[in-house]
């Protein structure tokens, strides 16, 4: 029998997805095509650069509830490679600078975390907590630093001089956030059931975001070509 989905997890995934779509729309309007001029305030830049952590935490939480993380990890990572190919073609065609190229984005990161999860899933919760915190702290320390010898170590979080990517989610600190999400899953969802049983999960607003969350990978893969195409058409006009 198929496991019953926990509605609020799909709901939050859908909400997070639309938040990311909004960030990408602003990127297309301001940075990619320059349709509008906006000096992005520090608060928004912080929000934009850290928003993806919510996806990583939620993915780690869901890893404790579901099965077949390896199969899903391969699927998600493959979608990340499609994004890399698409941005490489845009750079090759002269539609954007090399900073657009996605080397190791959120889908690469999530897919890799899912693939690695079976190696760590038997660790006790306290060990996952300590390991996750250590990886987050060290990864945040690495974030602003560039190393001359780190040209090909960007998936881990070590960047070479001049490294630039429009979407970058290295394993340090994000694998740590994934483990912290797994800690939340083991504690908050130990019973593998909703924490909000009295909420009407079939209301129109909740149902909309739930459906988006259930199909988040498909929507993620489709939204940016649609947004970029629409904003590019506006820029031409």
PDB file of C-alpha atoms in Angstrom:
ATOM      1  CA  UNK A   1       0.000   0.000   0.000  1.00  0.00           C
ATOM      2  CA  UNK A   2       1.281   3.481  -0.860  1.00  0.00           C
ATOM      3  CA  UNK A   3       2.231   5.572   2.176  1.00  0.00           C
ATOM      4  CA  UNK A   4      -0.189   8.346   3.026  1.00  0.00           C
ATOM      5  CA  UNK A   5       1.299  11.753   2.330  1.00  0.00           C
ATOM      6  CA  UNK A   6       1.627  14.255   5.161  1.00  0.00           C
ATOM      7  CA  UNK A   7      -0.265  17.223   3.815  1.00  0.00           C
ATOM      8  CA  UNK A   8       1.614  20.063   5.505  1.00  0.00           C
ATOM      9  CA  UNK A   9       4.932  18.931   4.058  1.00  0.00           C
ATOM     10  CA  UNK A  10       3.531  19.161   0.527  1.00  0.00           C
ATOM     11  CA  UNK A  11       1.948  22.496   1.460  1.00  0.00           C
ATOM     12  CA  UNK A  12       5.209  24.016   2.691  1.00  0.00           C
ATOM     13  CA  UNK A  13       7.090  22.618  -0.303  1.00  0.00           C
ATOM     14  CA  UNK A  14       4.546  24.346  -2.543  1.00  0.00           C
ATOM     15  CA  UNK A  15       4.873  27.638  -0.653  1.00  0.00           C
ATOM     16  CA  UNK A  16       8.678  27.453  -0.832  1.00  0.00           C
ATOM     17  CA  UNK A  17       8.441  26.663  -4.547  1.00  0.00           C
ATOM     18  CA  UNK A  18       6.424  29.802  -5.263  1.00  0.00           C
ATOM     19  CA  UNK A  19       8.850  31.834  -3.199  1.00  0.00           C
ATOM     20  CA  UNK A  20      11.680  30.583  -5.400  1.00  0.00           C
ATOM     21  CA  UNK A  21       9.658  31.290  -8.540  1.00  0.00           C
ATOM     22  CA  UNK A  22       9.282  34.882  -7.332  1.00  0.00           C
ATOM     23  CA  UNK A  23      13.055  35.144  -6.783  1.00  0.00           C
ATOM     24  CA  UNK A  24      13.718  33.803 -10.283  1.00  0.00           C
ATOM     25  CA  UNK A  25      11.215  36.242 -11.800  1.00  0.00           C
ATOM     26  CA  UNK A  26      13.041  39.163 -10.179  1.00  0.00           C
ATOM     27  CA  UNK A  27      16.367  37.721 -11.397  1.00  0.00           C
ATOM     28  CA  UNK A  28      15.064  37.562 -14.976  1.00  0.00           C
ATOM     29  CA  UNK A  29      13.624  41.085 -14.838  1.00  0.00           C
ATOM     30  CA  UNK A  30      16.615  42.743 -13.164  1.00  0.00           C
ATOM     31  CA  UNK A  31      19.762  40.720 -13.820  1.00  0.00           C
ATOM     32  CA  UNK A  32      19.191  38.602 -16.907  1.00  0.00           C
ATOM     33  CA  UNK A  33      17.378  41.022 -19.203  1.00  0.00           C
ATOM     34  CA  UNK A  34      17.483  44.370 -17.377  1.00  0.00           C
ATOM     35  CA  UNK A  35      13.809  45.068 -18.004  1.00  0.00           C
ATOM     36  CA  UNK A  36      13.653  47.004 -14.746  1.00  0.00           C
ATOM     37  CA  UNK A  37      16.349  48.708 -12.699  1.00  0.00           C
ATOM     38  CA  UNK A  38      16.322  47.866  -9.007  1.00  0.00           C
ATOM     39  CA  UNK A  39      19.068  48.320  -6.486  1.00  0.00           C
ATOM     40  CA  UNK A  40      18.429  45.187  -4.457  1.00  0.00           C
ATOM     41  CA  UNK A  41      18.574  45.949  -0.721  1.00  0.00           C
ATOM     42  CA  UNK A  42      20.740  43.897   1.618  1.00  0.00           C
ATOM     43  CA  UNK A  43      17.673  42.355   3.292  1.00  0.00           C
ATOM     44  CA  UNK A  44      16.398  41.007  -0.033  1.00  0.00           C
ATOM     45  CA  UNK A  45      19.839  39.708  -1.034  1.00  0.00           C
ATOM     46  CA  UNK A  46      20.044  37.837   2.270  1.00  0.00           C
ATOM     47  CA  UNK A  47      16.569  36.402   1.698  1.00  0.00           C
ATOM     48  CA  UNK A  48      17.424  35.408  -1.894  1.00  0.00           C
ATOM     49  CA  UNK A  49      20.725  33.776  -1.030  1.00  0.00           C
ATOM     50  CA  UNK A  50      19.399  31.838   1.979  1.00  0.00           C
ATOM     51  CA  UNK A  51      15.890  30.926   0.855  1.00  0.00           C
ATOM     52  CA  UNK A  52      16.997  27.641  -0.698  1.00  0.00           C
ATOM     53  CA  UNK A  53      18.049  26.339   2.721  1.00  0.00           C
ATOM     54  CA  UNK A  54      14.350  25.745   3.417  1.00  0.00           C
ATOM     55  CA  UNK A  55      14.216  23.234   0.546  1.00  0.00           C
ATOM     56  CA  UNK A  56      17.280  21.425   1.869  1.00  0.00           C
ATOM     57  CA  UNK A  57      15.877  21.209   5.408  1.00  0.00           C
ATOM     58  CA  UNK A  58      12.531  19.959   4.103  1.00  0.00           C
ATOM     59  CA  UNK A  59      14.239  17.404   1.873  1.00  0.00           C
ATOM     60  CA  UNK A  60      16.199  16.065   4.839  1.00  0.00           C
ATOM     61  CA  UNK A  61      13.020  15.861   6.897  1.00  0.00           C
ATOM     62  CA  UNK A  62      11.198  13.952   4.145  1.00  0.00           C
ATOM     63  CA  UNK A  63      14.131  11.560   3.716  1.00  0.00           C
ATOM     64  CA  UNK A  64      13.291  10.089   7.127  1.00  0.00           C
ATOM     65  CA  UNK A  65       9.713   9.396   6.031  1.00  0.00           C
ATOM     66  CA  UNK A  66      10.059   8.007   2.537  1.00  0.00           C
ATOM     67  CA  UNK A  67      11.809   5.183   0.734  1.00  0.00           C
ATOM     68  CA  UNK A  68      13.900   4.844  -2.429  1.00  0.00           C
ATOM     69  CA  UNK A  69      16.040   7.915  -1.728  1.00  0.00           C
ATOM     70  CA  UNK A  70      18.684   6.626  -4.171  1.00  0.00           C
ATOM     71  CA  UNK A  71      16.243   6.366  -7.063  1.00  0.00           C
ATOM     72  CA  UNK A  72      14.815   9.813  -6.351  1.00  0.00           C
ATOM     73  CA  UNK A  73      18.309  11.211  -5.882  1.00  0.00           C
ATOM     74  CA  UNK A  74      19.339  10.012  -9.339  1.00  0.00           C
ATOM     75  CA  UNK A  75      16.216  11.598 -10.843  1.00  0.00           C
ATOM     76  CA  UNK A  76      16.745  14.942  -9.093  1.00  0.00           C
ATOM     77  CA  UNK A  77      20.465  15.048  -9.929  1.00  0.00           C
ATOM     78  CA  UNK A  78      19.698  14.274 -13.577  1.00  0.00           C
ATOM     79  CA  UNK A  79      17.298  17.227 -13.647  1.00  0.00           C
ATOM     80  CA  UNK A  80      20.111  19.354 -12.229  1.00  0.00           C
ATOM     81  CA  UNK A  81      22.339  18.293 -15.122  1.00  0.00           C
ATOM     82  CA  UNK A  82      19.593  19.334 -17.548  1.00  0.00           C
ATOM     83  CA  UNK A  83      19.700  22.798 -15.940  1.00  0.00           C
ATOM     84  CA  UNK A  84      23.482  22.856 -16.347  1.00  0.00           C
ATOM     85  CA  UNK A  85      23.171  21.952 -20.029  1.00  0.00           C
ATOM     86  CA  UNK A  86      20.469  24.572 -20.622  1.00  0.00           C
ATOM     87  CA  UNK A  87      22.500  27.375 -19.038  1.00  0.00           C
ATOM     88  CA  UNK A  88      25.645  26.230 -20.892  1.00  0.00           C
ATOM     89  CA  UNK A  89      23.746  26.492 -24.183  1.00  0.00           C
ATOM     90  CA  UNK A  90      22.553  30.000 -23.261  1.00  0.00           C
ATOM     91  CA  UNK A  91      26.138  31.057 -22.535  1.00  0.00           C
ATOM     92  CA  UNK A  92      27.374  29.434 -25.764  1.00  0.00           C
ATOM     93  CA  UNK A  93      24.650  31.247 -27.753  1.00  0.00           C
ATOM     94  CA  UNK A  94      25.695  34.589 -26.267  1.00  0.00           C
ATOM     95  CA  UNK A  95      22.413  35.083 -24.427  1.00  0.00           C
ATOM     96  CA  UNK A  96      24.162  35.568 -21.080  1.00  0.00           C
ATOM     97  CA  UNK A  97      27.574  35.749 -19.458  1.00  0.00           C
ATOM     98  CA  UNK A  98      29.391  32.812 -17.882  1.00  0.00           C
ATOM     99  CA  UNK A  99      28.016  33.785 -14.466  1.00  0.00           C
ATOM    100  CA  UNK A 100      24.681  32.280 -15.533  1.00  0.00           C
ATOM    101  CA  UNK A 101      26.148  28.774 -15.834  1.00  0.00           C
ATOM    102  CA  UNK A 102      24.890  26.416 -13.115  1.00  0.00           C
ATOM    103  CA  UNK A 103      27.722  24.175 -11.932  1.00  0.00           C
ATOM    104  CA  UNK A 104      26.240  22.689  -8.755  1.00  0.00           C
ATOM    105  CA  UNK A 105      22.795  24.109  -8.096  1.00  0.00           C
ATOM    106  CA  UNK A 106      19.990  23.232  -5.741  1.00  0.00           C
ATOM    107  CA  UNK A 107      18.932  20.148  -7.730  1.00  0.00           C
ATOM    108  CA  UNK A 108      22.489  18.809  -7.903  1.00  0.00           C
ATOM    109  CA  UNK A 109      22.771  19.345  -4.153  1.00  0.00           C
ATOM    110  CA  UNK A 110      19.446  17.754  -3.235  1.00  0.00           C
ATOM    111  CA  UNK A 111      20.069  14.795  -5.526  1.00  0.00           C
ATOM    112  CA  UNK A 112      23.516  14.201  -4.020  1.00  0.00           C
ATOM    113  CA  UNK A 113      22.169  14.476  -0.473  1.00  0.00           C
ATOM    114  CA  UNK A 114      19.513  11.869  -1.279  1.00  0.00           C
ATOM    115  CA  UNK A 115      22.148   9.576  -2.772  1.00  0.00           C
ATOM    116  CA  UNK A 116      24.355   9.937   0.311  1.00  0.00           C
ATOM    117  CA  UNK A 117      21.539   9.530   2.842  1.00  0.00           C
ATOM    118  CA  UNK A 118      21.653   5.684   2.974  1.00  0.00           C
ATOM    119  CA  UNK A 119      25.270   5.956   4.195  1.00  0.00           C
ATOM    120  CA  UNK A 120      24.202   8.040   7.203  1.00  0.00           C
ATOM    121  CA  UNK A 121      20.609   7.002   7.945  1.00  0.00           C
ATOM    122  CA  UNK A 122      21.634   4.460  10.594  1.00  0.00           C
ATOM    123  CA  UNK A 123      23.459   7.064  12.673  1.00  0.00           C
ATOM    124  CA  UNK A 124      21.708   7.946  15.954  1.00  0.00           C
ATOM    125  CA  UNK A 125      19.867  11.237  15.989  1.00  0.00           C
ATOM    126  CA  UNK A 126      22.358  12.918  18.312  1.00  0.00           C
ATOM    127  CA  UNK A 127      25.208  12.016  15.949  1.00  0.00           C
ATOM    128  CA  UNK A 128      23.309  13.443  12.968  1.00  0.00           C
ATOM    129  CA  UNK A 129      22.718  16.641  14.954  1.00  0.00           C
ATOM    130  CA  UNK A 130      26.404  17.071  15.819  1.00  0.00           C
ATOM    131  CA  UNK A 131      27.546  16.188  12.291  1.00  0.00           C
ATOM    132  CA  UNK A 132      24.986  18.517  10.726  1.00  0.00           C
ATOM    133  CA  UNK A 133      25.930  21.456  12.947  1.00  0.00           C
ATOM    134  CA  UNK A 134      29.644  20.895  12.302  1.00  0.00           C
ATOM    135  CA  UNK A 135      29.114  20.827   8.531  1.00  0.00           C
ATOM    136  CA  UNK A 136      26.950  23.946   8.631  1.00  0.00           C
ATOM    137  CA  UNK A 137      29.470  25.893  10.707  1.00  0.00           C
ATOM    138  CA  UNK A 138      32.424  24.866   8.548  1.00  0.00           C
ATOM    139  CA  UNK A 139      30.477  25.413   5.320  1.00  0.00           C
ATOM    140  CA  UNK A 140      29.419  28.915   6.369  1.00  0.00           C
ATOM    141  CA  UNK A 141      33.052  29.641   7.188  1.00  0.00           C
ATOM    142  CA  UNK A 142      34.040  28.538   3.669  1.00  0.00           C
ATOM    143  CA  UNK A 143      31.323  30.566   1.915  1.00  0.00           C
ATOM    144  CA  UNK A 144      33.245  33.841   1.319  1.00  0.00           C
ATOM    145  CA  UNK A 145      36.676  32.255   0.750  1.00  0.00           C
ATOM    146  CA  UNK A 146      38.325  31.390  -2.569  1.00  0.00           C
ATOM    147  CA  UNK A 147      41.366  29.127  -2.932  1.00  0.00           C
ATOM    148  CA  UNK A 148      43.829  28.962  -5.866  1.00  0.00           C
ATOM    149  CA  UNK A 149      43.913  25.140  -5.695  1.00  0.00           C
ATOM    150  CA  UNK A 150      40.143  24.570  -5.515  1.00  0.00           C
ATOM    151  CA  UNK A 151      39.145  24.834  -9.178  1.00  0.00           C
ATOM    152  CA  UNK A 152      37.356  21.475  -9.296  1.00  0.00           C
ATOM    153  CA  UNK A 153      36.247  21.196  -5.662  1.00  0.00           C
ATOM    154  CA  UNK A 154      33.226  23.495  -5.961  1.00  0.00           C
ATOM    155  CA  UNK A 155      30.698  20.660  -5.248  1.00  0.00           C
ATOM    156  CA  UNK A 156      32.195  20.380  -1.766  1.00  0.00           C
ATOM    157  CA  UNK A 157      32.171  24.127  -1.087  1.00  0.00           C
ATOM    158  CA  UNK A 158      35.770  25.009  -1.940  1.00  0.00           C
ATOM    159  CA  UNK A 159      35.748  27.695  -4.656  1.00  0.00           C
ATOM    160  CA  UNK A 160      38.555  28.694  -6.975  1.00  0.00           C
ATOM    161  CA  UNK A 161      39.366  32.302  -7.847  1.00  0.00           C
ATOM    162  CA  UNK A 162      36.784  33.857 -10.141  1.00  0.00           C
ATOM    163  CA  UNK A 163      34.149  31.173  -9.540  1.00  0.00           C
ATOM    164  CA  UNK A 164      30.638  32.392 -10.379  1.00  0.00           C
ATOM    165  CA  UNK A 165      27.345  30.567 -10.777  1.00  0.00           C
ATOM    166  CA  UNK A 166      23.742  31.733 -10.884  1.00  0.00           C
ATOM    167  CA  UNK A 167      22.708  28.818  -8.644  1.00  0.00           C
ATOM    168  CA  UNK A 168      25.230  27.369  -6.205  1.00  0.00           C
ATOM    169  CA  UNK A 169      24.453  24.943  -3.366  1.00  0.00           C
ATOM    170  CA  UNK A 170      27.656  23.172  -2.261  1.00  0.00           C
ATOM    171  CA  UNK A 171      27.563  20.155   0.038  1.00  0.00           C
ATOM    172  CA  UNK A 172      29.204  22.273   2.728  1.00  0.00           C
ATOM    173  CA  UNK A 173      27.100  23.604   4.409  1.00  0.00           C
ATOM    174  CA  UNK A 174      24.013  22.166   2.695  1.00  0.00           C
ATOM    175  CA  UNK A 175      24.538  18.497   3.508  1.00  0.00           C
ATOM    176  CA  UNK A 176      24.649  19.706   7.101  1.00  0.00           C
ATOM    177  CA  UNK A 177      21.275  21.416   6.671  1.00  0.00           C
ATOM    178  CA  UNK A 178      19.968  18.180   5.120  1.00  0.00           C
ATOM    179  CA  UNK A 179      21.065  16.278   8.242  1.00  0.00           C
ATOM    180  CA  UNK A 180      19.429  18.886  10.483  1.00  0.00           C
ATOM    181  CA  UNK A 181      16.233  18.401   8.506  1.00  0.00           C
ATOM    182  CA  UNK A 182      16.544  14.662   9.119  1.00  0.00           C
ATOM    183  CA  UNK A 183      16.835  15.384  12.849  1.00  0.00           C
ATOM    184  CA  UNK A 184      13.578  17.340  12.648  1.00  0.00           C
ATOM    185  CA  UNK A 185      11.943  14.460  10.799  1.00  0.00           C
ATOM    186  CA  UNK A 186      13.015  11.930  13.410  1.00  0.00           C
ATOM    187  CA  UNK A 187      11.767  14.079  16.289  1.00  0.00           C
ATOM    188  CA  UNK A 188       8.697  15.945  15.011  1.00  0.00           C
ATOM    189  CA  UNK A 189       7.432  13.195  12.704  1.00  0.00           C
ATOM    190  CA  UNK A 190       8.430  10.114  14.629  1.00  0.00           C
ATOM    191  CA  UNK A 191       4.892   8.786  14.202  1.00  0.00           C
ATOM    192  CA  UNK A 192       4.938   9.539  10.446  1.00  0.00           C
ATOM    193  CA  UNK A 193       1.633  11.379  10.573  1.00  0.00           C
ATOM    194  CA  UNK A 194       0.422  14.942  10.298  1.00  0.00           C
ATOM    195  CA  UNK A 195       0.966  17.317  13.198  1.00  0.00           C
ATOM    196  CA  UNK A 196      -2.124  19.314  12.171  1.00  0.00           C
ATOM    197  CA  UNK A 197      -4.952  16.772  11.975  1.00  0.00           C
ATOM    198  CA  UNK A 198      -7.693  19.325  12.688  1.00  0.00           C
ATOM    199  CA  UNK A 199      -6.834  21.611   9.778  1.00  0.00           C
ATOM    200  CA  UNK A 200      -8.994  21.266   6.680  1.00  0.00           C
ATOM    201  CA  UNK A 201      -6.321  20.209   4.199  1.00  0.00           C
ATOM    202  CA  UNK A 202      -8.823  20.268   1.323  1.00  0.00           C
ATOM    203  CA  UNK A 203      -9.469  24.015   1.469  1.00  0.00           C
ATOM    204  CA  UNK A 204      -8.784  25.716  -1.898  1.00  0.00           C
ATOM    205  CA  UNK A 205      -5.660  27.629  -0.849  1.00  0.00           C
ATOM    206  CA  UNK A 206      -4.079  24.737   1.030  1.00  0.00           C
ATOM    207  CA  UNK A 207      -5.017  22.304  -1.730  1.00  0.00           C
ATOM    208  CA  UNK A 208      -3.399  24.527  -4.380  1.00  0.00           C
ATOM    209  CA  UNK A 209      -0.066  24.663  -2.558  1.00  0.00           C
ATOM    210  CA  UNK A 210      -0.312  20.954  -1.716  1.00  0.00           C
ATOM    211  CA  UNK A 211      -0.687  20.074  -5.379  1.00  0.00           C
ATOM    212  CA  UNK A 212       2.227  22.323  -6.269  1.00  0.00           C
ATOM    213  CA  UNK A 213       4.291  20.597  -3.591  1.00  0.00           C
ATOM    214  CA  UNK A 214       3.383  17.145  -4.876  1.00  0.00           C
ATOM    215  CA  UNK A 215       4.595  18.111  -8.360  1.00  0.00           C
ATOM    216  CA  UNK A 216       7.388  20.442  -7.299  1.00  0.00           C
ATOM    217  CA  UNK A 217      10.133  18.925  -9.462  1.00  0.00           C
ATOM    218  CA  UNK A 218       8.075  19.188 -12.656  1.00  0.00           C
ATOM    219  CA  UNK A 219       7.028  22.769 -11.879  1.00  0.00           C
ATOM    220  CA  UNK A 220      10.614  23.706 -11.010  1.00  0.00           C
ATOM    221  CA  UNK A 221      11.908  22.349 -14.315  1.00  0.00           C
ATOM    222  CA  UNK A 222       9.242  24.147 -16.351  1.00  0.00           C
ATOM    223  CA  UNK A 223       8.948  27.496 -14.605  1.00  0.00           C
ATOM    224  CA  UNK A 224      12.301  29.062 -15.510  1.00  0.00           C
ATOM    225  CA  UNK A 225      12.107  28.446 -19.293  1.00  0.00           C
ATOM    226  CA  UNK A 226       8.578  29.903 -19.220  1.00  0.00           C
ATOM    227  CA  UNK A 227       9.638  32.900 -17.120  1.00  0.00           C
ATOM    228  CA  UNK A 228      12.808  33.536 -19.106  1.00  0.00           C
ATOM    229  CA  UNK A 229      10.933  33.271 -22.383  1.00  0.00           C
ATOM    230  CA  UNK A 230       8.147  35.620 -21.267  1.00  0.00           C
ATOM    231  CA  UNK A 231      10.519  38.210 -19.788  1.00  0.00           C
ATOM    232  CA  UNK A 232      12.782  37.957 -22.851  1.00  0.00           C
ATOM    233  CA  UNK A 233       9.778  38.703 -25.072  1.00  0.00           C
ATOM    234  CA  UNK A 234       8.939  41.724 -22.921  1.00  0.00           C
ATOM    235  CA  UNK A 235      12.560  42.894 -23.215  1.00  0.00           C
ATOM    236  CA  UNK A 236      12.388  42.614 -27.020  1.00  0.00           C
ATOM    237  CA  UNK A 237       9.166  44.619 -27.134  1.00  0.00           C
TER     238      UNK A 237
END
